[in-house]
Each structure stands twice: as structure tokens, then as C-alpha cells.
The first five atom37 places (N, CA, C, CB, O) and aatype in JSON, in Angstrom:
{
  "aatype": [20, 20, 20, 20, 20, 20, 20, 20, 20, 20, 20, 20, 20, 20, 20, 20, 20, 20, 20, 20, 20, 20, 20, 20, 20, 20, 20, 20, 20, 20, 20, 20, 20, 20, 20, 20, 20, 20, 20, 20, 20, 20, 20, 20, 20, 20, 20, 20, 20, 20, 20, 20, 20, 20, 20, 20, 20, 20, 20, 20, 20, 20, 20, 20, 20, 20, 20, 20, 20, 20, 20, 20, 20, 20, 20, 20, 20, 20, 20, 20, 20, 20, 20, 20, 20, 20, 20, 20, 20, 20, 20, 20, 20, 20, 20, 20, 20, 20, 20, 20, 20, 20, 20, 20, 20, 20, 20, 20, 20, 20, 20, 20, 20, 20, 20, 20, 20, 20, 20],
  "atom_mask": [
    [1, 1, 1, 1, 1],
    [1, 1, 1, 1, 1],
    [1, 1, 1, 1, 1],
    [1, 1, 1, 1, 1],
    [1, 1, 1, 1, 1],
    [1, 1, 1, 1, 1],
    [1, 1, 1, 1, 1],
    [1, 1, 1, 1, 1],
    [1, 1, 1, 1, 1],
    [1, 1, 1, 1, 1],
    [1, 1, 1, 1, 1],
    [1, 1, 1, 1, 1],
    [1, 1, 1, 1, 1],
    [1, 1, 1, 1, 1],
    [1, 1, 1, 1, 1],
    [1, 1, 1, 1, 1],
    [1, 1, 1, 1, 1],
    [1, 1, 1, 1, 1],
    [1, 1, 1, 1, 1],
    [1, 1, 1, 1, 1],
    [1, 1, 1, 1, 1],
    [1, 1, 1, 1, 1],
    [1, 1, 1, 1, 1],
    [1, 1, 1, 1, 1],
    [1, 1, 1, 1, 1],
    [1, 1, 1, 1, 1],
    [1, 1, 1, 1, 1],
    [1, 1, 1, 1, 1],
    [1, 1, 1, 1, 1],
    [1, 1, 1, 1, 1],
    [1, 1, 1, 1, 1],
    [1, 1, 1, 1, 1],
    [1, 1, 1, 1, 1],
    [1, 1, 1, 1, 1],
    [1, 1, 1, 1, 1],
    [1, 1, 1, 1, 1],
    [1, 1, 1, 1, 1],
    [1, 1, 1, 1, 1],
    [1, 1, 1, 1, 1],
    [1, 1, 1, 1, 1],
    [1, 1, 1, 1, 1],
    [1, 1, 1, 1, 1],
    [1, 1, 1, 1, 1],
    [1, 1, 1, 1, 1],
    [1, 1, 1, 1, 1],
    [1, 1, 1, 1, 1],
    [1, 1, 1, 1, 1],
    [1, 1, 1, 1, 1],
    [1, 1, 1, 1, 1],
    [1, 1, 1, 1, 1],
    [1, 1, 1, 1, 1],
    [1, 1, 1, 1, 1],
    [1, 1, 1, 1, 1],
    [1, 1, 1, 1, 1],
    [1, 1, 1, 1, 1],
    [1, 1, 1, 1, 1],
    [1, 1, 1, 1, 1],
    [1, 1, 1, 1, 1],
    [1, 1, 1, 1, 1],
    [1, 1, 1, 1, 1],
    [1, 1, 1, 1, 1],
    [1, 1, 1, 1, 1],
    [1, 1, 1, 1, 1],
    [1, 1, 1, 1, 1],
    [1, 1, 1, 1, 1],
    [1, 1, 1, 1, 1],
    [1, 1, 1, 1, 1],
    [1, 1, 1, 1, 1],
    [1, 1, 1, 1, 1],
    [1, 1, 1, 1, 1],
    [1, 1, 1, 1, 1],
    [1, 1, 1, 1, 1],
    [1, 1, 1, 1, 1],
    [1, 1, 1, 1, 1],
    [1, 1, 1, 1, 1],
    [1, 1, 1, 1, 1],
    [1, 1, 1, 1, 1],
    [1, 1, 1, 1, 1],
    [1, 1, 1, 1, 1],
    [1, 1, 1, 1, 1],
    [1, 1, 1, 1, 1],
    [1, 1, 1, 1, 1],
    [1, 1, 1, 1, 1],
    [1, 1, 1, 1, 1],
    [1, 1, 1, 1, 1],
    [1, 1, 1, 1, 1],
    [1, 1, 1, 1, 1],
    [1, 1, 1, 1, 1],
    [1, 1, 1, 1, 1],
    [1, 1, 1, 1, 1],
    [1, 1, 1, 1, 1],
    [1, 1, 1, 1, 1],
    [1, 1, 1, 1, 1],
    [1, 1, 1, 1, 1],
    [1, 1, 1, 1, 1],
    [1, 1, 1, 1, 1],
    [1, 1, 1, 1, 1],
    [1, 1, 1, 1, 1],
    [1, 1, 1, 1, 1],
    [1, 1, 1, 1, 1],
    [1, 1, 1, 1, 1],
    [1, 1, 1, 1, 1],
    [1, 1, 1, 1, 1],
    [1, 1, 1, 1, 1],
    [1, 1, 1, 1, 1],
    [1, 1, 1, 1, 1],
    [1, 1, 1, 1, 1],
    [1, 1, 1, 1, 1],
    [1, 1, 1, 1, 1],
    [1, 1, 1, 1, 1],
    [1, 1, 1, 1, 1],
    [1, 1, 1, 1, 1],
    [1, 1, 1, 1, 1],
    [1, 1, 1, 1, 1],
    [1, 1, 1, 1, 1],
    [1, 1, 1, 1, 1],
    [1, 1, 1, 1, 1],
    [1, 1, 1, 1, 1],
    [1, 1, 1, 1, 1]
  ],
  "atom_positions": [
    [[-5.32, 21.87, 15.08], [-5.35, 20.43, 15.19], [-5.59, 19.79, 13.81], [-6.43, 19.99, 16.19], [-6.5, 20.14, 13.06]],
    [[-4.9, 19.04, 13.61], [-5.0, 18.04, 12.41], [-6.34, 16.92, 12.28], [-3.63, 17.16, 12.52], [-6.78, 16.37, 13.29]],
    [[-6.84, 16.69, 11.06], [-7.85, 15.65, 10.73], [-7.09, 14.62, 10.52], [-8.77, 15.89, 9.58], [-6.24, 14.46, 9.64]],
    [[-7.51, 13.71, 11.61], [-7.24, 12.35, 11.36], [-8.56, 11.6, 11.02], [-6.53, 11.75, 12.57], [-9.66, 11.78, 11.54]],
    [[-8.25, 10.8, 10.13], [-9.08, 9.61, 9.3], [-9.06, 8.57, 10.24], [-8.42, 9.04, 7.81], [-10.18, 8.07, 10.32]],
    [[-7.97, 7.87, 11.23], [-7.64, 6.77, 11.62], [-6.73, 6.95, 12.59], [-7.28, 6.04, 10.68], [-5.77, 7.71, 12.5]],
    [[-7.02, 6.2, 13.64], [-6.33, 6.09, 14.76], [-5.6, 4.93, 14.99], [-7.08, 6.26, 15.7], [-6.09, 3.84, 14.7]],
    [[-3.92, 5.06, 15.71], [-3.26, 4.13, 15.85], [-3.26, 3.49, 17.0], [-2.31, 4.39, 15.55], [-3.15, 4.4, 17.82]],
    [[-3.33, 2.33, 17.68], [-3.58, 1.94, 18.55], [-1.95, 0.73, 18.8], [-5.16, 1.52, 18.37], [-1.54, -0.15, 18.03]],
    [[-1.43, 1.13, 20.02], [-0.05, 0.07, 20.34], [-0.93, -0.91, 21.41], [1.7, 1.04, 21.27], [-1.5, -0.71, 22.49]],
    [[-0.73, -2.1, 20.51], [-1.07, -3.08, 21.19], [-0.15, -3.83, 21.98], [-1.61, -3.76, 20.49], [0.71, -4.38, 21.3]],
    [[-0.07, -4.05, 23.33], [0.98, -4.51, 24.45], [1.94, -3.89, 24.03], [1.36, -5.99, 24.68], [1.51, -2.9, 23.43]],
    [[3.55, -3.95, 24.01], [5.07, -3.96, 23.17], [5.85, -4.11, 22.44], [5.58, -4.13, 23.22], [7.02, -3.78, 22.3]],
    [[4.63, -5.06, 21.57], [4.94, -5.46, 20.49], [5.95, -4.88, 19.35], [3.93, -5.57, 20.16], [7.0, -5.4, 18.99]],
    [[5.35, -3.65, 18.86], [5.65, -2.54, 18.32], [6.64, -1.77, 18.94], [4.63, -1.9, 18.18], [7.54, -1.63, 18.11]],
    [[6.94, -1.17, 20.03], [7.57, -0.33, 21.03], [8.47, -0.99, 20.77], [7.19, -0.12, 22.42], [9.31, -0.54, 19.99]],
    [[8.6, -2.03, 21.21], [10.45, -2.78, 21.78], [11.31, -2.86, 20.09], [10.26, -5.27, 22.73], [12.54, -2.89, 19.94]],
    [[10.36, -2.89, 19.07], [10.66, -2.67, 17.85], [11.56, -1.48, 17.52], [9.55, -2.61, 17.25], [12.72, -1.47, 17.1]],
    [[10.67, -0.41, 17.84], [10.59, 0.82, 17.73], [11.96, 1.51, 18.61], [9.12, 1.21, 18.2], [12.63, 2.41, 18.1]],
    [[12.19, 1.09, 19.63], [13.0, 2.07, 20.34], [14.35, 1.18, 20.28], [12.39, 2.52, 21.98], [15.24, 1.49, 21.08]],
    [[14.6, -0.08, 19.26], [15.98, -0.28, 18.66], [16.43, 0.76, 17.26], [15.99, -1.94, 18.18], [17.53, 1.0, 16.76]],
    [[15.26, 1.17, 16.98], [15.95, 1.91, 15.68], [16.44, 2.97, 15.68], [15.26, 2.13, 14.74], [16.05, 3.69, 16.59]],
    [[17.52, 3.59, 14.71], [18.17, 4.82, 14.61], [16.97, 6.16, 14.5], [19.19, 4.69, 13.24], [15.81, 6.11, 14.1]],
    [[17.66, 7.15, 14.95], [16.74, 8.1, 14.91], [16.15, 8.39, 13.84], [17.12, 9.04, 15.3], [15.02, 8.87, 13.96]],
    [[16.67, 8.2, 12.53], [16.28, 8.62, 11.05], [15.23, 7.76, 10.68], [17.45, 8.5, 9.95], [14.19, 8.15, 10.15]],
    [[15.52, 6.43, 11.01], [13.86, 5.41, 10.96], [13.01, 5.53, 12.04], [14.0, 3.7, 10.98], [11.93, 4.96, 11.91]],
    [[13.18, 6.02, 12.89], [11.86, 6.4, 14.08], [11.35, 7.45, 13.77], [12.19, 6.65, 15.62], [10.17, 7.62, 14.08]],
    [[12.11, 8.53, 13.04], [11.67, 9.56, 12.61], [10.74, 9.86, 11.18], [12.71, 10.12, 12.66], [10.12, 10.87, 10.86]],
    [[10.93, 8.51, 10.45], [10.62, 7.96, 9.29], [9.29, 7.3, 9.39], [11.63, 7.09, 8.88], [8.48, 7.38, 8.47]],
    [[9.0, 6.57, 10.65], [7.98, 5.59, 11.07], [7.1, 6.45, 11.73], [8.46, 4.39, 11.96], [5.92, 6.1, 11.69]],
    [[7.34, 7.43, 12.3], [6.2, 8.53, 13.16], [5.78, 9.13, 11.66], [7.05, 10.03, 14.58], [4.64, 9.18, 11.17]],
    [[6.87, 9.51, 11.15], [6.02, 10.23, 9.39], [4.85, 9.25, 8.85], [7.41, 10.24, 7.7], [3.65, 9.54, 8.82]],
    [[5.32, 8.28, 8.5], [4.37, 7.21, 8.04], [3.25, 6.98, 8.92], [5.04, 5.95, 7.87], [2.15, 6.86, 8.38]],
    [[3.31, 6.9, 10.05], [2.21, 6.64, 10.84], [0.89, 7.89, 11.15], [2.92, 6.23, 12.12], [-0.3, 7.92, 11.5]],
    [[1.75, 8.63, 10.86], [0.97, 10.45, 11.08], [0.23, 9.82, 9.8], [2.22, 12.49, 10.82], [-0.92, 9.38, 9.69]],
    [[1.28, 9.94, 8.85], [0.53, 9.69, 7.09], [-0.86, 8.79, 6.96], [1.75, 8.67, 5.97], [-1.84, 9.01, 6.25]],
    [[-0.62, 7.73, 7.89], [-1.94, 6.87, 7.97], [-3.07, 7.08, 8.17], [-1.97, 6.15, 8.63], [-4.02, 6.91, 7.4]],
    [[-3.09, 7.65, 9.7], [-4.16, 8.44, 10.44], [-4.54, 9.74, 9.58], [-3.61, 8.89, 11.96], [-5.7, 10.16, 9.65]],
    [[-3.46, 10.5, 8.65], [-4.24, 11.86, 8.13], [-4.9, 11.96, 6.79], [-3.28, 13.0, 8.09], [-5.78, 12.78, 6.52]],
    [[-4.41, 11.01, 5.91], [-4.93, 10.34, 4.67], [-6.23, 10.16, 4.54], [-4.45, 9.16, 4.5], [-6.62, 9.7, 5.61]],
    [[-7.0, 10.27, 3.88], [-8.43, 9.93, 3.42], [-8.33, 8.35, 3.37], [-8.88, 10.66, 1.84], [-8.71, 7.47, 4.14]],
    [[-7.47, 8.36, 1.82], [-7.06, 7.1, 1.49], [-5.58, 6.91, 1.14], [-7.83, 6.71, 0.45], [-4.9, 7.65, 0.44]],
    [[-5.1, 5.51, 1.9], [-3.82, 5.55, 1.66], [-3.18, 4.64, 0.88], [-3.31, 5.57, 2.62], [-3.18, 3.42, 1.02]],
    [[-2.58, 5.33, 0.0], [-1.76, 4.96, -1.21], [-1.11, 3.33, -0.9], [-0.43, 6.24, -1.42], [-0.77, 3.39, 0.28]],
    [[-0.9, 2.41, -1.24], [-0.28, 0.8, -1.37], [1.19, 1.25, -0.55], [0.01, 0.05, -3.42], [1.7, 0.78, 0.47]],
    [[1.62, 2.29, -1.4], [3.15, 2.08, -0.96], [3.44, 2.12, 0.7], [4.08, 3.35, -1.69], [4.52, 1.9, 1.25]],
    [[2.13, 2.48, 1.35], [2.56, 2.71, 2.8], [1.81, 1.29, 3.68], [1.9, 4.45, 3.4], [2.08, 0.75, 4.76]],
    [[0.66, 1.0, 2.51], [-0.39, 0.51, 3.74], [-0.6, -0.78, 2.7], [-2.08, 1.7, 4.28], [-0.9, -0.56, 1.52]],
    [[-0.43, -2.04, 3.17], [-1.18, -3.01, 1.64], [-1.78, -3.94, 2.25], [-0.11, -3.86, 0.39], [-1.77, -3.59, 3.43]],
    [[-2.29, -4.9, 2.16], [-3.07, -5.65, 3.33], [-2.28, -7.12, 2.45], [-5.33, -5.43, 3.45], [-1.9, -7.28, 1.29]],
    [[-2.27, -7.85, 3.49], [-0.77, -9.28, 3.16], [-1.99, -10.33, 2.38], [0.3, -10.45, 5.31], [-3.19, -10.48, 2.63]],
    [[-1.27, -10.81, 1.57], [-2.21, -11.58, 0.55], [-2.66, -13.54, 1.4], [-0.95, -11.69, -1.35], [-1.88, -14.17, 2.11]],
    [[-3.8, -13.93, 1.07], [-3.7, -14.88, 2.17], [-4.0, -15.11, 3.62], [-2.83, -15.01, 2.18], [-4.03, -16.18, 4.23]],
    [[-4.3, -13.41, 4.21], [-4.65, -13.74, 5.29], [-6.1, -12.67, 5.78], [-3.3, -13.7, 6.15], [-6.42, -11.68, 5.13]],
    [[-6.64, -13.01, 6.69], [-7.52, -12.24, 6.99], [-7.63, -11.48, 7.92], [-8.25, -12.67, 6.99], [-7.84, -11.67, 9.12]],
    [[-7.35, -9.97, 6.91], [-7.54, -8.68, 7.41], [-6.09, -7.99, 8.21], [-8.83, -8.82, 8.42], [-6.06, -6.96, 8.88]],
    [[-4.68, -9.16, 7.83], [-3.56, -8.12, 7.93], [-3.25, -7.55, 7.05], [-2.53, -8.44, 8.3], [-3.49, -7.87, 5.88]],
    [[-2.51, -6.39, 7.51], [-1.98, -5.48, 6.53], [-0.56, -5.52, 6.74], [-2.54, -4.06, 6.64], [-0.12, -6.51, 7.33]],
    [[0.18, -4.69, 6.37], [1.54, -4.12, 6.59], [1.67, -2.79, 5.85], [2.66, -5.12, 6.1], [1.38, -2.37, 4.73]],
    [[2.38, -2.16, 7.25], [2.85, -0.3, 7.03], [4.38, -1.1, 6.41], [3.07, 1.21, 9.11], [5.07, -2.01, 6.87]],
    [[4.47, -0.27, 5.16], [5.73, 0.39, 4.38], [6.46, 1.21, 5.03], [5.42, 1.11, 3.27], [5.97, 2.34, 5.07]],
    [[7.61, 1.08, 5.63], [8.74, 2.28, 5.88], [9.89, 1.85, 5.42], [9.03, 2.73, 7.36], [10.66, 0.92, 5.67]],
    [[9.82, 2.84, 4.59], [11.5, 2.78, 3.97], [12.48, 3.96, 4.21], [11.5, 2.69, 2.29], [12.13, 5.14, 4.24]],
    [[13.93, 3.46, 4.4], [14.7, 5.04, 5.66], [15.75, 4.88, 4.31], [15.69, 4.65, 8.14], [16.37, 3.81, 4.35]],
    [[15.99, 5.55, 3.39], [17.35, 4.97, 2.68], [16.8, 3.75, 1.74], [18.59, 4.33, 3.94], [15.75, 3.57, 1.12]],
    [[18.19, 2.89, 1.96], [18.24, 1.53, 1.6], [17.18, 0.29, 2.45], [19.77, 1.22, 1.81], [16.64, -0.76, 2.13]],
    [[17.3, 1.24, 3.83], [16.8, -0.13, 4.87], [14.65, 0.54, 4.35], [17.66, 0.2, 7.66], [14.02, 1.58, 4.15]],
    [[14.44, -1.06, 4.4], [12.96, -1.51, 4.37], [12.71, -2.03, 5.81], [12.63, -2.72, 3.2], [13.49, -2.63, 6.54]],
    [[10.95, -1.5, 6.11], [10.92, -1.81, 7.26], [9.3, -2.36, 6.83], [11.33, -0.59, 8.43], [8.68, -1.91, 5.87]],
    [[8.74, -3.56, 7.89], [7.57, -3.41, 7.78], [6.78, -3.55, 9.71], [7.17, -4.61, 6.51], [7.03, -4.05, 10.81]],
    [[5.76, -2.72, 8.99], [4.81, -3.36, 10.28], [3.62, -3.63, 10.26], [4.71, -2.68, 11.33], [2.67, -2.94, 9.9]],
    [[3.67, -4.95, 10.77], [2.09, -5.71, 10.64], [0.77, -4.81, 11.62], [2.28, -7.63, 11.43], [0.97, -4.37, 12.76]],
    [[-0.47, -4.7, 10.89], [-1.41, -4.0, 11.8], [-2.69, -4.78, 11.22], [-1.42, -2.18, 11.67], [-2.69, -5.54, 10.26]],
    [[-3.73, -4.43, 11.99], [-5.0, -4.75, 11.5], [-5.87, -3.75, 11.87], [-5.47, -5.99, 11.93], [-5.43, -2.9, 12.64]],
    [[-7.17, -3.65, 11.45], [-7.71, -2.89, 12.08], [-8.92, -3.21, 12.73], [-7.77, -2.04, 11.44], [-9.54, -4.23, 12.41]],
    [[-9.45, -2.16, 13.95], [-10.38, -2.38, 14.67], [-11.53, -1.33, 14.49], [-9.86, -2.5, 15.88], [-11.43, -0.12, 14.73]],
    [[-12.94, -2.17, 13.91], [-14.0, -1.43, 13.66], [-13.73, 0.19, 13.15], [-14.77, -1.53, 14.92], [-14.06, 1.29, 13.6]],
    [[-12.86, -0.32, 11.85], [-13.01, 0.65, 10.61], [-11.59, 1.74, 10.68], [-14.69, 1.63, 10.75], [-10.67, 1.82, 9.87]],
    [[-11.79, 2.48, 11.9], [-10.66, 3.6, 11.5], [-9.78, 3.31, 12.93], [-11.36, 5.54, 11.25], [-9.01, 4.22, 13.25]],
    [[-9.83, 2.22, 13.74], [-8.77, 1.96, 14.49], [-7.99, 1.1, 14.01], [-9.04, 1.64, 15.59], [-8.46, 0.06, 13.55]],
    [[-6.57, 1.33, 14.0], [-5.29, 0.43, 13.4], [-4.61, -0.01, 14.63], [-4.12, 1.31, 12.36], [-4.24, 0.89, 15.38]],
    [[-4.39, -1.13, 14.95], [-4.15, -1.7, 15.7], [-2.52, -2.21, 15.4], [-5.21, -2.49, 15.83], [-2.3, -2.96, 14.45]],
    [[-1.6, -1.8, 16.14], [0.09, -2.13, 15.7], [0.2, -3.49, 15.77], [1.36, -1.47, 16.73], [-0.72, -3.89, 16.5]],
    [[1.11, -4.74, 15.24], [1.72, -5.89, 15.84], [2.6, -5.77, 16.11], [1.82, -6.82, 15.4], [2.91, -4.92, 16.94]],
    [[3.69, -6.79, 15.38], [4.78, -6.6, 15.47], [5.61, -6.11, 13.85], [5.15, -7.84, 16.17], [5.08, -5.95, 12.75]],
    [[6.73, -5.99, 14.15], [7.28, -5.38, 13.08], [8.86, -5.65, 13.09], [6.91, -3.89, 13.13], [9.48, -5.55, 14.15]],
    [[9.51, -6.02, 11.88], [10.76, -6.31, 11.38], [11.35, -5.28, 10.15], [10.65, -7.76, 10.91], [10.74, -4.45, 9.48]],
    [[12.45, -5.59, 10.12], [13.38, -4.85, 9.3], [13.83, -6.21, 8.15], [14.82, -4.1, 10.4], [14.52, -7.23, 8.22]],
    [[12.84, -5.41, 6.92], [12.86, -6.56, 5.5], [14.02, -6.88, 4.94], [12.13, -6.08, 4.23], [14.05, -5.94, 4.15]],
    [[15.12, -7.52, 4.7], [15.73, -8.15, 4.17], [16.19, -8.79, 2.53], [15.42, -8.61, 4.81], [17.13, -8.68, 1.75]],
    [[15.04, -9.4, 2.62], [14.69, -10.44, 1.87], [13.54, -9.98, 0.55], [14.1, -11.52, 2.96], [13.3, -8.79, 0.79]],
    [[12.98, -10.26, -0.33], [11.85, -9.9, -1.48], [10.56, -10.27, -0.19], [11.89, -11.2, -3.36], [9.72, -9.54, 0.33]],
    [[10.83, -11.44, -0.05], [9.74, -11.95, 0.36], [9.62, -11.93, 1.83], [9.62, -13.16, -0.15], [10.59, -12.34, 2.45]],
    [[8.72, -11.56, 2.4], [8.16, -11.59, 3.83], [8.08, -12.99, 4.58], [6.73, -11.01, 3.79], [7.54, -14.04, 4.24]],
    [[8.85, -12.61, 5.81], [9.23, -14.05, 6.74], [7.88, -14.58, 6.9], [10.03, -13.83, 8.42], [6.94, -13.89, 7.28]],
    [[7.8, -16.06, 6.55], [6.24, -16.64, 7.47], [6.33, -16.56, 8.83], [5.81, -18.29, 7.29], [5.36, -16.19, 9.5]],
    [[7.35, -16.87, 9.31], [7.33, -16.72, 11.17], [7.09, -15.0, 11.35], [9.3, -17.31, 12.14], [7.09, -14.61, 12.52]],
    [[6.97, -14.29, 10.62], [6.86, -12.96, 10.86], [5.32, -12.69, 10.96], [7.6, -12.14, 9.76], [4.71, -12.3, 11.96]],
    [[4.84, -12.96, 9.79], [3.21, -13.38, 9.39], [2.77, -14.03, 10.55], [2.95, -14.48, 8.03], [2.19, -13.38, 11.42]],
    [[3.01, -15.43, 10.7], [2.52, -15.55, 12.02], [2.34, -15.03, 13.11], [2.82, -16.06, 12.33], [1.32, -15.03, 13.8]],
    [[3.57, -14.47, 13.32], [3.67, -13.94, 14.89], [2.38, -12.82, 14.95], [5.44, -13.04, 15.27], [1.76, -12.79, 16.02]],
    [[2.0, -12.03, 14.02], [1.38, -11.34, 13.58], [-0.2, -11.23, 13.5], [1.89, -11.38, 12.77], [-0.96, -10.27, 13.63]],
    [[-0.46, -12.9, 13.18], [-1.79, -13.45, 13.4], [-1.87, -13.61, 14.59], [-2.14, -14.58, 12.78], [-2.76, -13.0, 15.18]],
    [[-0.89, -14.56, 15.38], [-0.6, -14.9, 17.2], [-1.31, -13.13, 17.8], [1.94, -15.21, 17.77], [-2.27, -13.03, 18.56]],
    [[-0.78, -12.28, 17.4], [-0.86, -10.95, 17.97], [-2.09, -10.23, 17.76], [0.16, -10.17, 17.49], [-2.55, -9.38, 18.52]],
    [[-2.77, -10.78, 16.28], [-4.22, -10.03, 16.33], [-5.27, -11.15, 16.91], [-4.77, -9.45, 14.65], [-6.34, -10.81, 17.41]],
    [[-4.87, -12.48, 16.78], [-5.83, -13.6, 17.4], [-5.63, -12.97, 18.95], [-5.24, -15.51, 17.15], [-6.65, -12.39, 19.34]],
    [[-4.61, -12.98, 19.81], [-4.2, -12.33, 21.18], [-5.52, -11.38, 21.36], [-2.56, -11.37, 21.13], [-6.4, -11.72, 22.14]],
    [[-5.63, -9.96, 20.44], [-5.84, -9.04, 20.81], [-7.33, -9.0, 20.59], [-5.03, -8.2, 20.33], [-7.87, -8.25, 21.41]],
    [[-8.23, -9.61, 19.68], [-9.45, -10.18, 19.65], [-10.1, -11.18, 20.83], [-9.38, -10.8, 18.5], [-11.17, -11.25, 21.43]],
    [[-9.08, -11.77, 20.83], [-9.62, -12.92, 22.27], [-9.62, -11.79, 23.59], [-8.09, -14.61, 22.72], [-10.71, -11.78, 24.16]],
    [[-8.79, -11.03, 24.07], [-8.5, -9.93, 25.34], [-9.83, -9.02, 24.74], [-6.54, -8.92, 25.38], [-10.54, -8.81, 25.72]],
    [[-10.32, -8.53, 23.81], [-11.55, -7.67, 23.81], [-12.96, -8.39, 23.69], [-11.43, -6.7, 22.66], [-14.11, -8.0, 23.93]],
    [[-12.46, -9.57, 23.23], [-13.51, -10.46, 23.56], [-14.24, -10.8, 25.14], [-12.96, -11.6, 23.06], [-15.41, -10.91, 25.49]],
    [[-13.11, -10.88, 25.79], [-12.78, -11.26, 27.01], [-13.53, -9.87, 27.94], [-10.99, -11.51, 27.1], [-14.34, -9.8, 28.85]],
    [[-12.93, -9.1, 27.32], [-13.37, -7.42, 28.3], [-15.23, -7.2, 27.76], [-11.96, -5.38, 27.38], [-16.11, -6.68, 28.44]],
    [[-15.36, -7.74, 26.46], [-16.32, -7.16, 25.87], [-17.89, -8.2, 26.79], [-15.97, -7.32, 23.93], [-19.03, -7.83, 27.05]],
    [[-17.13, -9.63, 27.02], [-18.31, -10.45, 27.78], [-18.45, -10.16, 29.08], [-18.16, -11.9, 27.78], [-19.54, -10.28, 29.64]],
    [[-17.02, -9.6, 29.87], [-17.37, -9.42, 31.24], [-18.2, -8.22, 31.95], [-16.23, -9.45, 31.8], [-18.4, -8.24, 33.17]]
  ]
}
């Protein structure tokens, strides 16, 4: 069995419905990276960088080829990573409606453990 540092956590479908449009070579690319997360001590920028401006997202790096991919995560009490959502980069710069949706998804997922954590 492998040492994992960090655990990934799929929050609702966010991630999934992402995930199961892509070609096999980037799903196969994105399970690498994601293994890489969880087995890492510490992980290098190029995979993991936290988005400038906001508090406490990050974004996973996957790159398949030419195509750039990102996916927004945050984490929960230290070594849980929590998935959002995730797009296929384009552009230099990262969509704000992407960012958002992203905050929408960790504000979501704080308020639902909030919710479980008072009842």
C-alpha cells in the first residue's frame, strides 16, 4: 500500500461530469496527477498552486500534450482536498465565471458541513 499525504475528496459531480467527457489519455493523465497529490510530501507549483485573490482555492495542473486542464479544489482540515469544478484552459488567463463557480462550490460545501456539523 502506498503513503498518502492527502486525500481526495469528489464533492457532488462537479468534477465527475468533467471527468468522464475526457479522452482516455487526459483521464489517464488526471488520475496520475491526482495519485501525485495525495503521495507527495510536498507538491511542486506545477501541479498544485493556490489562485491569487481568493481564499484558500487552489487549482490542480493537468497538462495531456498541448491540451491544459485545470481543477479547482480546496482543502478540508489540512490533508483533505476537496474537488470543484474543472475546465479545459484555453486562454493565459483563467475564466472569472470559472473562479466563481468554484467559490459557489466551496461556499456550497462549507455551508452542507456546516449544516451536518450543527445537527
Amino acid at each position: 500500500m502506498k503513503n498518502t499525504f492527502r486525500t481526495i475528496l469528489f464533492f457532488k459531480d462537479y468534477f465527475q461530469e468533467f471527468f468522464v467527457k475526457q479522452r482516455k489519455k487526459v483521464r489517464d493523465k488526471i488520475v496520475w496527477t491526482l495519485e501525485l497529490i495525495e503521495e507527495l510530501p510536498r507538491i511542486p507549483e506545477t501541479y498544485l498552486k493556490h489562485i491569487e485573490n481568493t481564499e484558500g482555492l487552489f487549482e490542480i495542473r493537468v497538462q495531456q500534450g498541448s491540451d491544459i486542464f485545470r481543477i479547482f479544489c480546496f482543502f478540508d482540515q489540512g490533508q483533505l482536498i476537496v474537488l470543484a469544478n474543472a475546465f479545459q484552459k484555453k486562454s493565459q488567463k483563467t475564466p472569472k465565471q470559472e473562479i466563481e463557480k468554484a467559490l459557489k462550490i466551496k461556499e456550497e460545501y462549507e455551508n452542507q458541513k456546516k449544516q451536518h456539523n450543527d445537527a
